[in-house]
PDB file of C-alpha atoms in Angstrom:
ATOM      1  CA  MET A   1       0.000   0.000   0.000  1.00 85.00           C
ATOM      2  CA  LYS A   2       1.276   3.463  -0.881  1.00 94.00           C
ATOM      3  CA  ILE A   3       0.279   6.449   1.212  1.00 97.00           C
ATOM      4  CA  THR A   4       0.788  10.105   0.304  1.00 98.00           C
ATOM      5  CA  PHE A   5       1.183  12.835   2.891  1.00 98.00           C
ATOM      6  CA  VAL A   6      -0.477  15.881   1.285  1.00 98.00           C
ATOM      7  CA  LEU A   7       1.048  18.924   2.984  1.00 98.00           C
ATOM      8  CA  GLU A   8      -0.011  22.493   2.226  1.00 96.00           C
ATOM      9  CA  TRP A   9       2.643  25.156   2.910  1.00 95.00           C
ATOM     10  CA  GLU A  10       0.407  28.215   3.375  1.00 92.00           C
ATOM     11  CA  ASN A  11      -0.020  27.799   7.127  1.00 90.00           C
ATOM     12  CA  ALA A  12       3.745  27.529   7.542  1.00 91.00           C
ATOM     13  CA  ILE A  13       3.961  31.146   6.359  1.00 88.00           C
ATOM     14  CA  LEU A  14       1.540  32.284   9.067  1.00 80.00           C
ATOM     15  CA  SER A  15       2.933  30.245  11.946  1.00 79.00           C
ATOM     16  CA  GLU A  16       6.433  29.658  13.278  1.00 79.00           C
ATOM     17  CA  LEU A  17       8.635  27.450  11.099  1.00 91.00           C
ATOM     18  CA  GLU A  18       9.800  25.580  14.200  1.00 92.00           C
ATOM     19  CA  ARG A  19       6.387  23.901  14.155  1.00 94.00           C
ATOM     20  CA  THR A  20       6.772  22.881  10.523  1.00 96.00           C
ATOM     21  CA  SER A  21      10.212  21.520  11.333  1.00 96.00           C
ATOM     22  CA  GLU A  22       8.766  19.382  14.128  1.00 96.00           C
ATOM     23  CA  LEU A  23       5.918  18.220  11.865  1.00 97.00           C
ATOM     24  CA  LEU A  24       8.400  17.087   9.223  1.00 97.00           C
ATOM     25  CA  THR A  25      10.447  15.369  11.901  1.00 97.00           C
ATOM     26  CA  GLN A  26       7.461  13.451  13.246  1.00 97.00           C
ATOM     27  CA  ILE A  27       6.089  12.251   9.916  1.00 97.00           C
ATOM     28  CA  HIS A  28       9.532  11.052   8.818  1.00 97.00           C
ATOM     29  CA  LEU A  29      10.227   9.273  12.107  1.00 96.00           C
ATOM     30  CA  GLN A  30       6.778   7.737  12.416  1.00 97.00           C
ATOM     31  CA  SER A  31       6.525   6.631   8.778  1.00 95.00           C
ATOM     32  CA  ASN A  32       9.986   5.070   8.886  1.00 93.00           C
ATOM     33  CA  ILE A  33       8.861   2.447  11.415  1.00 92.00           C
ATOM     34  CA  GLN A  34       5.726   1.475   9.469  1.00 91.00           C
ATOM     35  CA  GLN A  35       6.658  -1.578   7.434  1.00 85.00           C
ATOM     36  CA  GLN A  36       3.253  -2.283   5.844  1.00 82.00           C
ATOM     37  CA  ALA A  37       3.232   0.806   3.615  1.00 88.00           C
ATOM     38  CA  GLN A  38       5.368   3.002   1.392  1.00 94.00           C
ATOM     39  CA  PHE A  39       5.149   6.735   1.918  1.00 96.00           C
ATOM     40  CA  GLU A  40       5.304   9.746  -0.367  1.00 97.00           C
ATOM     41  CA  LEU A  41       5.550  13.358   0.803  1.00 98.00           C
ATOM     42  CA  LEU A  42       3.859  15.848  -1.509  1.00 98.00           C
ATOM     43  CA  ILE A  43       4.231  19.522  -0.533  1.00 97.00           C
ATOM     44  CA  LEU A  44       1.932  22.060  -2.200  1.00 97.00           C
ATOM     45  CA  HIS A  45       2.786  25.763  -2.329  1.00 96.00           C
ATOM     46  CA  ASN A  46       1.993  28.976  -4.149  1.00 95.00           C
ATOM     47  CA  SER A  47       5.198  30.457  -5.590  1.00 93.00           C
ATOM     48  CA  GLU A  48       3.814  33.962  -5.076  1.00 91.00           C
ATOM     49  CA  GLN A  49       4.000  33.245  -1.328  1.00 91.00           C
ATOM     50  CA  VAL A  50       7.089  31.037  -1.019  1.00 92.00           C
ATOM     51  CA  SER A  51       9.571  29.544  -3.463  1.00 94.00           C
ATOM     52  CA  GLU A  52      10.190  25.867  -4.154  1.00 94.00           C
ATOM     53  CA  GLU A  53      13.882  26.461  -3.447  1.00 96.00           C
ATOM     54  CA  PHE A  54      13.130  27.707   0.068  1.00 96.00           C
ATOM     55  CA  ILE A  55      10.921  24.699   0.845  1.00 96.00           C
ATOM     56  CA  SER A  56      13.414  22.189  -0.565  1.00 95.00           C
ATOM     57  CA  ASP A  57      16.300  23.772   1.367  1.00 96.00           C
ATOM     58  CA  PHE A  58      14.225  23.882   4.544  1.00 96.00           C
ATOM     59  CA  LEU A  59      13.297  20.210   4.234  1.00 96.00           C
ATOM     60  CA  ARG A  60      16.897  19.225   3.482  1.00 95.00           C
ATOM     61  CA  ASN A  61      18.143  21.133   6.547  1.00 96.00           C
ATOM     62  CA  VAL A  62      15.583  19.437   8.796  1.00 96.00           C
ATOM     63  CA  LEU A  63      16.547  15.986   7.531  1.00 96.00           C
ATOM     64  CA  ASP A  64      20.279  16.677   7.829  1.00 95.00           C
ATOM     65  CA  GLU A  65      20.163  18.370  11.249  1.00 94.00           C
ATOM     66  CA  LYS A  66      18.100  15.562  12.784  1.00 93.00           C
ATOM     67  CA  ASN A  67      19.649  12.721  10.762  1.00 93.00           C
ATOM     68  CA  LEU A  68      16.245  11.641   9.459  1.00 93.00           C
ATOM     69  CA  PRO A  69      15.675   9.046   6.729  1.00 90.00           C
ATOM     70  CA  GLU A  70      14.134  10.275   3.500  1.00 90.00           C
ATOM     71  CA  MET A  71      10.773   8.981   2.341  1.00 91.00           C
ATOM     72  CA  GLU A  72      10.540   6.842  -0.730  1.00 90.00           C
ATOM     73  CA  GLU A  73       9.545   9.894  -2.734  1.00 94.00           C
ATOM     74  CA  THR A  74       9.287  13.621  -1.995  1.00 96.00           C
ATOM     75  CA  ARG A  75       7.857  16.214  -4.360  1.00 97.00           C
ATOM     76  CA  VAL A  76       7.272  19.963  -4.102  1.00 96.00           C
ATOM     77  CA  LEU A  77       4.512  21.204  -6.388  1.00 96.00           C
ATOM     78  CA  ASP A  78       3.781  24.836  -7.249  1.00 96.00           C
ATOM     79  CA  VAL A  79       0.079  25.609  -7.621  1.00 95.00           C
ATOM     80  CA  LYS A  80      -0.053  29.191  -8.852  1.00 90.00           C
ATOM     81  CA  ASP A  81      -2.618  31.532  -7.298  1.00 87.00           C
ATOM     82  CA  ALA A  82      -3.875  28.712  -5.043  1.00 88.00           C
ATOM     83  CA  HIS A  83      -4.611  28.962  -1.358  1.00 88.00           C
ATOM     84  CA  TYR A  84      -5.360  26.600   1.513  1.00 90.00           C
ATOM     85  CA  PHE A  85      -8.204  24.422   0.172  1.00 93.00           C
ATOM     86  CA  GLN A  86      -7.104  24.651  -3.463  1.00 94.00           C
ATOM     87  CA  LEU A  87      -3.650  23.434  -2.412  1.00 96.00           C
ATOM     88  CA  LYS A  88      -5.222  20.427  -0.720  1.00 97.00           C
ATOM     89  CA  ASN A  89      -7.380  19.641  -3.759  1.00 97.00           C
ATOM     90  CA  GLU A  90      -4.392  19.769  -6.090  1.00 96.00           C
ATOM     91  CA  GLY A  91      -2.364  17.637  -3.704  1.00 97.00           C
ATOM     92  CA  VAL A  92      -4.982  14.910  -3.744  1.00 97.00           C
ATOM     93  CA  ARG A  93      -5.174  15.081  -7.521  1.00 96.00           C
ATOM     94  CA  HIS A  94      -1.400  14.616  -7.897  1.00 97.00           C
ATOM     95  CA  ALA A  95      -0.905  12.099  -5.084  1.00 97.00           C
ATOM     96  CA  LYS A  96       0.500   8.727  -6.154  1.00 97.00           C
ATOM     97  CA  GLY A  97      -0.787   6.857  -3.108  1.00 96.00           C
ATOM     98  CA  GLU A  98      -4.188   5.181  -3.074  1.00 97.00           C
ATOM     99  CA  THR A  99      -4.532   6.497   0.478  1.00 98.00           C
ATOM    100  CA  VAL A 100      -3.881  10.128   1.456  1.00 98.00           C
ATOM    101  CA  ILE A 101      -3.138  11.795   4.767  1.00 98.00           C
ATOM    102  CA  ILE A 102      -4.093  15.470   4.558  1.00 98.00           C
ATOM    103  CA  LEU A 103      -1.945  17.725   6.729  1.00 98.00           C
ATOM    104  CA  ASP A 104      -1.620  21.366   7.658  1.00 96.00           C
ATOM    105  CA  SER A 105       1.953  22.591   7.798  1.00 95.00           C
ATOM    106  CA  ASP A 106       1.587  23.976  11.337  1.00 94.00           C
ATOM    107  CA  ILE A 107       0.324  20.961  13.279  1.00 95.00           C
ATOM    108  CA  ILE A 108       2.573  18.742  15.385  1.00 96.00           C
ATOM    109  CA  PRO A 109       1.608  15.060  15.650  1.00 97.00           C
ATOM    110  CA  GLN A 110       2.280  13.401  18.976  1.00 96.00           C
ATOM    111  CA  ALA A 111       3.890  10.010  19.481  1.00 95.00           C
ATOM    112  CA  GLY A 112       1.822   7.161  18.047  1.00 96.00           C
ATOM    113  CA  TRP A 113      -0.279   9.474  15.871  1.00 97.00           C
ATOM    114  CA  LEU A 114       0.437   7.767  12.535  1.00 97.00           C
ATOM    115  CA  GLU A 115       0.022   4.221  13.811  1.00 97.00           C
ATOM    116  CA  ALA A 116      -3.323   5.141  15.374  1.00 97.00           C
ATOM    117  CA  LEU A 117      -4.574   6.700  12.108  1.00 97.00           C
ATOM    118  CA  LEU A 118      -3.445   3.708  10.041  1.00 97.00           C
ATOM    119  CA  ASN A 119      -5.120   1.226  12.393  1.00 96.00           C
ATOM    120  CA  ALA A 120      -8.343   3.247  12.329  1.00 97.00           C
ATOM    121  CA  HIS A 121      -8.239   3.470   8.528  1.00 97.00           C
ATOM    122  CA  GLN A 122      -7.785  -0.282   8.301  1.00 95.00           C
ATOM    123  CA  LYS A 123     -10.886  -0.764  10.461  1.00 96.00           C
ATOM    124  CA  TYR A 124     -12.993   1.857   8.616  1.00 97.00           C
ATOM    125  CA  PRO A 125     -11.508   2.045   5.090  1.00 96.00           C
ATOM    126  CA  GLU A 126     -14.513   3.828   3.542  1.00 96.00           C
ATOM    127  CA  ALA A 127     -14.615   6.575   6.175  1.00 97.00           C
ATOM    128  CA  ILE A 128     -12.686   9.794   6.761  1.00 98.00           C
ATOM    129  CA  ILE A 129     -10.777   9.596  10.019  1.00 98.00           C
ATOM    130  CA  ALA A 130      -9.306  12.689  11.651  1.00 98.00           C
ATOM    131  CA  GLY A 131      -6.780  12.947  14.412  1.00 97.00           C
ATOM    132  CA  ALA A 132      -7.776  14.690  17.635  1.00 96.00           C
ATOM    133  CA  THR A 133      -6.467  18.252  17.439  1.00 95.00           C
ATOM    134  CA  HIS A 134      -6.027  20.607  20.365  1.00 94.00           C
ATOM    135  CA  ILE A 135      -4.383  23.988  20.676  1.00 95.00           C
ATOM    136  CA  ASP A 136      -0.768  24.044  21.851  1.00 94.00           C
ATOM    137  CA  TYR A 137      -1.070  25.653  25.279  1.00 94.00           C
ATOM    138  CA  SER A 138       2.623  26.053  26.083  1.00 92.00           C
ATOM    139  CA  ASP A 139       2.283  29.855  26.286  1.00 94.00           C
ATOM    140  CA  PHE A 140      -0.352  32.329  27.473  1.00 96.00           C
ATOM    141  CA  MET A 141      -1.940  32.923  24.054  1.00 96.00           C
ATOM    142  CA  GLY A 142      -2.162  29.190  23.525  1.00 95.00           C
ATOM    143  CA  LYS A 143      -3.938  28.767  26.863  1.00 96.00           C
ATOM    144  CA  CYS A 144      -6.459  31.447  25.883  1.00 97.00           C
ATOM    145  CA  PHE A 145      -7.302  29.879  22.534  1.00 96.00           C
ATOM    146  CA  SER A 146      -7.211  26.339  23.863  1.00 95.00           C
ATOM    147  CA  LEU A 147     -10.011  27.258  26.258  1.00 95.00           C
ATOM    148  CA  ALA A 148     -12.172  29.560  24.140  1.00 95.00           C
ATOM    149  CA  TRP A 149     -11.628  28.910  20.404  1.00 93.00           C
ATOM    150  CA  PHE A 150     -13.415  26.353  18.223  1.00 87.00           C
ATOM    151  CA  PHE A 151     -10.930  23.551  18.941  1.00 90.00           C
ATOM    152  CA  PRO A 152     -11.869  21.215  21.801  1.00 88.00           C
ATOM    153  CA  ALA A 153      -9.916  21.334  25.036  1.00 82.00           C
ATOM    154  CA  PRO A 154      -7.069  18.813  25.451  1.00 83.00           C
ATOM    155  CA  SER A 155      -8.307  15.346  26.365  1.00 84.00           C
ATOM    156  CA  ASP A 156      -6.859  12.038  27.518  1.00 87.00           C
ATOM    157  CA  ARG A 157      -9.436  10.066  25.498  1.00 90.00           C
ATOM    158  CA  SER A 158      -8.203   7.253  23.238  1.00 90.00           C
ATOM    159  CA  ASP A 159     -11.461   6.026  21.670  1.00 93.00           C
ATOM    160  CA  MET A 160     -13.004   6.424  18.220  1.00 95.00           C
ATOM    161  CA  GLU A 161     -15.790   8.992  18.057  1.00 96.00           C
ATOM    162  CA  SER A 162     -18.367   9.280  15.287  1.00 96.00           C
ATOM    163  CA  ALA A 163     -18.660  12.917  14.202  1.00 96.00           C
ATOM    164  CA  ASN A 164     -20.430  15.180  11.711  1.00 92.00           C
ATOM    165  CA  LEU A 165     -17.647  17.774  11.771  1.00 92.00           C
ATOM    166  CA  ILE A 166     -13.882  17.289  11.687  1.00 95.00           C
ATOM    167  CA  PHE A 167     -10.892  19.549  11.081  1.00 94.00           C
ATOM    168  CA  SER A 168      -8.929  19.506   7.837  1.00 95.00           C
ATOM    169  CA  ASN A 169      -5.525  19.748   9.511  1.00 95.00           C
ATOM    170  CA  ASN A 170      -4.914  15.984   9.819  1.00 97.00           C
ATOM    171  CA  PHE A 171      -7.032  13.157   8.464  1.00 98.00           C
ATOM    172  CA  ILE A 172      -6.751   9.958   6.438  1.00 98.00           C
ATOM    173  CA  CYS A 173      -8.981   8.506   3.726  1.00 98.00           C
ATOM    174  CA  LYS A 174      -8.932   6.869   0.331  1.00 98.00           C
ATOM    175  CA  LYS A 175      -7.665   9.184  -2.378  1.00 98.00           C
ATOM    176  CA  GLN A 176     -10.600   8.436  -4.676  1.00 98.00           C
ATOM    177  CA  LEU A 177     -13.068   9.689  -2.083  1.00 98.00           C
ATOM    178  CA  LEU A 178     -11.563  13.183  -2.278  1.00 97.00           C
ATOM    179  CA  ILE A 179     -11.083  12.980  -6.045  1.00 98.00           C
ATOM    180  CA  ASP A 180     -14.821  12.430  -6.340  1.00 97.00           C
ATOM    181  CA  ASN A 181     -15.602  14.965  -3.605  1.00 97.00           C
ATOM    182  CA  PRO A 182     -13.075  17.830  -3.603  1.00 96.00           C
ATOM    183  CA  TYR A 183     -13.332  20.830  -1.333  1.00 95.00           C
ATOM    184  CA  PRO A 184     -16.018  23.027  -2.920  1.00 91.00           C
ATOM    185  CA  LYS A 185     -15.394  26.494  -4.246  1.00 85.00           C
ATOM    186  CA  MET A 186     -16.402  29.100  -1.683  1.00 74.00           C
ATOM    187  CA  ALA A 187     -18.017  32.489  -2.018  1.00 68.00           C
ATOM    188  CA  GLU A 188     -15.726  35.253  -3.262  1.00 66.00           C
ATOM    189  CA  GLY A 189     -13.331  36.444  -0.567  1.00 64.00           C
ATOM    190  CA  VAL A 190     -14.016  33.628   1.916  1.00 65.00           C
ATOM    191  CA  THR A 191     -10.829  31.873   3.066  1.00 67.00           C
ATOM    192  CA  ARG A 192     -12.105  29.196   5.448  1.00 74.00           C
ATOM    193  CA  GLY A 193     -15.147  26.948   5.705  1.00 78.00           C
ATOM    194  CA  ALA A 194     -15.065  24.819   2.529  1.00 87.00           C
ATOM    195  CA  ASP A 195     -14.529  21.745   4.690  1.00 91.00           C
ATOM    196  CA  THR A 196     -17.751  22.411   6.622  1.00 89.00           C
ATOM    197  CA  LEU A 197     -19.632  22.410   3.303  1.00 89.00           C
ATOM    198  CA  LEU A 198     -17.825  19.241   2.196  1.00 94.00           C
ATOM    199  CA  TRP A 199     -18.656  17.327   5.382  1.00 94.00           C
ATOM    200  CA  LYS A 200     -22.330  18.235   4.972  1.00 91.00           C
ATOM    201  CA  ASP A 201     -22.293  16.938   1.408  1.00 93.00           C
ATOM    202  CA  LEU A 202     -20.521  13.709   2.376  1.00 96.00           C
ATOM    203  CA  GLU A 203     -22.972  13.154   5.225  1.00 93.00           C
ATOM    204  CA  ARG A 204     -25.819  13.251   2.698  1.00 93.00           C
ATOM    205  CA  LYS A 205     -23.952  10.639   0.642  1.00 96.00           C
ATOM    206  CA  GLY A 206     -23.574   8.332   3.637  1.00 96.00           C
ATOM    207  CA  VAL A 207     -19.835   8.787   4.190  1.00 97.00           C
ATOM    208  CA  LYS A 208     -18.891   8.344   7.846  1.00 97.00           C
ATOM    209  CA  LEU A 209     -16.610  10.756   9.723  1.00 97.00           C
ATOM    210  CA  PHE A 210     -14.649   9.715  12.796  1.00 98.00           C
ATOM    211  CA  ILE A 211     -12.255  11.327  15.240  1.00 97.00           C
ATOM    212  CA  CYS A 212      -9.496   9.007  16.411  1.00 97.00           C
ATOM    213  CA  HIS A 213      -8.664  10.322  19.870  1.00 97.00           C
ATOM    214  CA  GLN A 214      -5.563   8.155  20.066  1.00 96.00           C
ATOM    215  CA  ALA A 215      -4.056  10.121  17.148  1.00 97.00           C
ATOM    216  CA  LYS A 216      -3.340  13.408  18.876  1.00 97.00           C
ATOM    217  CA  ALA A 217      -1.860  16.540  17.331  1.00 96.00           C
ATOM    218  CA  SER A 218      -1.436  20.149  18.403  1.00 95.00           C
ATOM    219  CA  HIS A 219      -2.346  23.280  16.462  1.00 93.00           C
ATOM    220  CA  PRO A 220      -0.975  26.779  17.154  1.00 92.00           C
ATOM    221  CA  ALA A 221      -2.884  29.786  18.358  1.00 92.00           C
ATOM    222  CA  PRO A 222      -2.656  32.899  16.117  1.00 90.00           C
ATOM    223  CA  ASN A 223       0.970  33.946  15.769  1.00 86.00           C
ATOM    224  CA  GLY A 224       1.317  37.495  17.085  1.00 88.00           C
ATOM    225  CA  TRP A 225      -1.169  40.345  17.411  1.00 93.00           C
ATOM    226  CA  GLU A 226      -1.428  41.101  13.692  1.00 91.00           C
ATOM    227  CA  HIS A 227      -2.445  37.509  12.996  1.00 91.00           C
ATOM    228  CA  PHE A 228      -4.742  37.646  16.055  1.00 95.00           C
ATOM    229  CA  PHE A 229      -6.764  40.579  14.702  1.00 96.00           C
ATOM    230  CA  ASN A 230      -6.693  39.457  11.046  1.00 93.00           C
ATOM    231  CA  ARG A 231      -7.852  35.982  12.018  1.00 93.00           C
ATOM    232  CA  ALA A 232     -10.713  37.385  14.108  1.00 96.00           C
ATOM    233  CA  LEU A 233     -11.884  39.705  11.313  1.00 96.00           C
ATOM    234  CA  ALA A 234     -11.600  36.943   8.698  1.00 93.00           C
ATOM    235  CA  GLU A 235     -13.420  34.444  10.886  1.00 93.00           C
ATOM    236  CA  GLY A 236     -16.261  36.918  11.387  1.00 95.00           C
ATOM    237  CA  ARG A 237     -16.472  37.619   7.658  1.00 93.00           C
ATOM    238  CA  ASP A 238     -16.415  33.929   6.734  1.00 90.00           C
ATOM    239  CA  ASP A 239     -19.006  32.931   9.333  1.00 91.00           C
ATOM    240  CA  TYR A 240     -21.327  35.749   8.249  1.00 92.00           C
ATOM    241  CA  LEU A 241     -21.044  34.833   4.563  1.00 89.00           C
ATOM    242  CA  ARG A 242     -21.541  31.138   5.368  1.00 85.00           C
ATOM    243  CA  LEU A 243     -25.068  31.983   6.524  1.00 88.00           C
ATOM    244  CA  PHE A 244     -25.902  32.595   2.861  1.00 85.00           C
ATOM    245  CA  GLU A 245     -24.721  29.119   1.774  1.00 79.00           C
ATOM    246  CA  ARG A 246     -27.417  26.578   0.935  1.00 75.00           C
ATOM    247  CA  ASP A 247     -26.676  24.292   3.891  1.00 73.00           C
ATOM    248  CA  PHE A 248     -26.590  27.117   6.444  1.00 77.00           C
ATOM    249  CA  GLN A 249     -29.030  29.643   5.021  1.00 75.00           C
ATOM    250  CA  VAL A 250     -31.307  31.386   7.525  1.00 78.00           C
ATOM    251  CA  GLY A 251     -34.079  33.947   7.212  1.00 81.00           C
ATOM    252  CA  ASN A 252     -32.326  36.695   9.153  1.00 89.00           C
ATOM    253  CA  PRO A 253     -28.537  36.221   8.809  1.00 91.00           C
ATOM    254  CA  GLU A 254     -27.676  39.451  10.633  1.00 93.00           C
ATOM    255  CA  PHE A 255     -29.620  38.436  13.743  1.00 94.00           C
ATOM    256  CA  ARG A 256     -28.279  34.878  13.562  1.00 94.00           C
ATOM    257  CA  PHE A 257     -24.681  36.124  13.308  1.00 95.00           C
ATOM    258  CA  PHE A 258     -25.155  38.398  16.321  1.00 96.00           C
ATOM    259  CA  LYS A 259     -26.537  35.458  18.313  1.00 96.00           C
ATOM    260  CA  ILE A 260     -23.440  33.435  17.389  1.00 95.00           C
ATOM    261  CA  TYR A 261     -21.246  36.276  18.643  1.00 97.00           C
ATOM    262  CA  LEU A 262     -23.154  36.447  21.944  1.00 97.00           C
ATOM    263  CA  LEU A 263     -22.983  32.679  22.399  1.00 96.00           C
ATOM    264  CA  ARG A 264     -19.230  32.579  21.758  1.00 96.00           C
ATOM    265  CA  SER A 265     -18.645  35.450  24.160  1.00 97.00           C
ATOM    266  CA  LYS A 266     -20.696  33.698  26.838  1.00 97.00           C
ATOM    267  CA  ASN A 267     -18.897  30.400  26.234  1.00 95.00           C
ATOM    268  CA  THR A 268     -15.570  32.214  26.510  1.00 97.00           C
ATOM    269  CA  ILE A 269     -16.328  33.310  30.064  1.00 97.00           C
ATOM    270  CA  VAL A 270     -17.701  29.914  31.113  1.00 96.00           C
ATOM    271  CA  ARG A 271     -15.056  27.725  29.465  1.00 95.00           C
ATOM    272  CA  ILE A 272     -12.066  29.727  30.684  1.00 96.00           C
ATOM    273  CA  TRP A 273     -13.304  29.581  34.257  1.00 95.00           C
ATOM    274  CA  LYS A 274     -14.441  25.944  34.138  1.00 94.00           C
ATOM    275  CA  ASN A 275     -11.522  24.390  32.228  1.00 92.00           C
ATOM    276  CA  ARG A 276      -8.592  26.576  33.313  1.00 94.00           C
ATOM    277  CA  ALA A 277      -6.889  23.706  35.170  1.00 93.00           C
ATOM    278  CA  LYS A 278      -6.705  21.611  31.983  1.00 91.00           C
ATOM    279  CA  VAL A 279      -4.157  24.023  30.502  1.00 94.00           C
ATOM    280  CA  ASN A 280      -2.530  25.125  33.760  1.00 94.00           C
ATOM    281  CA  LEU A 281      -4.006  28.626  33.604  1.00 96.00           C
ATOM    282  CA  SER A 282      -3.365  30.338  36.926  1.00 96.00           C
ATOM    283  CA  LEU A 283      -6.231  31.998  38.749  1.00 96.00           C
ATOM    284  CA  TRP A 284      -4.643  35.438  38.384  1.00 97.00           C
ATOM    285  CA  GLN A 285      -4.448  34.870  34.591  1.00 97.00           C
ATOM    286  CA  VAL A 286      -8.179  34.163  34.237  1.00 97.00           C
ATOM    287  CA  PRO A 287      -9.315  37.824  33.838  1.00 97.00           C
ATOM    288  CA  PHE A 288      -6.539  38.542  31.328  1.00 97.00           C
ATOM    289  CA  ALA A 289      -7.381  35.414  29.311  1.00 97.00           C
ATOM    290  CA  THR A 290     -11.063  36.355  29.370  1.00 98.00           C
ATOM    291  CA  ILE A 291     -10.345  39.907  28.175  1.00 98.00           C
ATOM    292  CA  THR A 292      -8.067  38.574  25.433  1.00 98.00           C
ATOM    293  CA  MET A 293     -10.697  36.227  24.013  1.00 98.00           C
ATOM    294  CA  LEU A 294     -13.589  38.664  24.412  1.00 98.00           C
ATOM    295  CA  THR A 295     -11.482  41.117  22.394  1.00 98.00           C
ATOM    296  CA  TYR A 296     -10.973  38.431  19.756  1.00 98.00           C
ATOM    297  CA  TYR A 297     -14.715  37.877  19.471  1.00 98.00           C
ATOM    298  CA  LEU A 298     -15.382  41.614  19.424  1.00 98.00           C
ATOM    299  CA  PHE A 299     -13.225  41.820  16.286  1.00 97.00           C
ATOM    300  CA  TYR A 300     -15.012  38.704  15.013  1.00 97.00           C
ATOM    301  CA  LEU A 301     -18.245  40.702  15.315  1.00 98.00           C
ATOM    302  CA  ILE A 302     -16.641  43.713  13.624  1.00 97.00           C
ATOM    303  CA  GLY A 303     -15.552  41.466  10.745  1.00 96.00           C
ATOM    304  CA  GLY A 304     -19.156  40.422  10.170  1.00 95.00           C
ATOM    305  CA  ILE A 305     -20.445  43.992  10.437  1.00 96.00           C
ATOM    306  CA  ILE A 306     -17.884  45.275   7.913  1.00 96.00           C
ATOM    307  CA  THR A 307     -18.839  42.430   5.562  1.00 94.00           C
ATOM    308  CA  LYS A 308     -22.492  43.455   5.786  1.00 93.00           C
ATOM    309  CA  ALA A 309     -21.696  47.144   5.281  1.00 94.00           C
ATOM    310  CA  THR A 310     -18.955  46.928   2.640  1.00 93.00           C
ATOM    311  CA  PRO A 311     -18.835  43.385   1.239  1.00 88.00           C
ATOM    312  CA  ARG A 312     -16.463  44.278  -1.579  1.00 86.00           C
ATOM    313  CA  TYR A 313     -13.830  45.590   0.863  1.00 90.00           C
ATOM    314  CA  ALA A 314     -14.236  42.638   3.229  1.00 85.00           C
ATOM    315  CA  LYS A 315     -13.821  40.100   0.447  1.00 78.00           C
ATOM    316  CA  VAL A 316     -10.380  41.403  -0.551  1.00 78.00           C
ATOM    317  CA  SER A 317      -9.136  41.908   3.020  1.00 83.00           C
ATOM    318  CA  TRP A 318      -7.847  39.534   5.717  1.00 79.00           C
ATOM    319  CA  GLN A 319      -6.669  36.757   3.402  1.00 73.00           C
ATOM    320  CA  ILE A 320      -5.423  34.179   5.890  1.00 71.00           C
TER     321      ILE A 320
END
């Protein structure tokens, strides 16, 4: 069996490259001890954002510095003018493996992640199986987002969970499933949310989604204040525009969006207080974490309001 790691490079530009280095380290180490499969690494990038030479040199330095074995095949593919979901679609289309593992370039798999995904895929070969992603809470910003963003809090679970929503940052499935069902094209200007539309479509077709809690990986919080505010504005814009999509359409999108903002703000206060011990957030840090995340959701609200008022401006701004 041949398996292709499909790795987009856009997130590596937004996050710290130390995370991408650790990701590359983990997938090389963990794939090297799997004897039942051959592995290909396919990296997708947009040359207007980052050059092939930079990626190839970066990968070579990681392998040399950590004395890592190469995979059977490694390719770097330029997809001009493409972004996050388009990069993933093109990666699937060019993958040589009959099975693909879709990865974001800023996640870090934990020990045993690959073996757990492969075992789950063997048990449910027709399904899409995602690893369990949590926010890296090694610093204050990570603690804030781990408690109050859309990722679940860290867990010690190791079971398989049936789901109707998974994240696109690490999952395994048959290549043909994604060839037949690529990430859909989104509304103009929207940068995130195509996966939510895809999961809805696959659910109608009877495709099962699972989260393998034994396959754990960490995701970063926004990297710096500029990314913090841009991400909040973009998330607000994308969530507002999603309310006009067929699967999420409502009669009064403005009122519905405001209710979402209020609910997330309320959940921020409750979750930070209730779950603070899970990420070692000190009691004195609780008010600062709460203010940080309420500010994030305030800019989330502003992003939606600007999209309503000046949609043309919002659609060309905050491309994350």
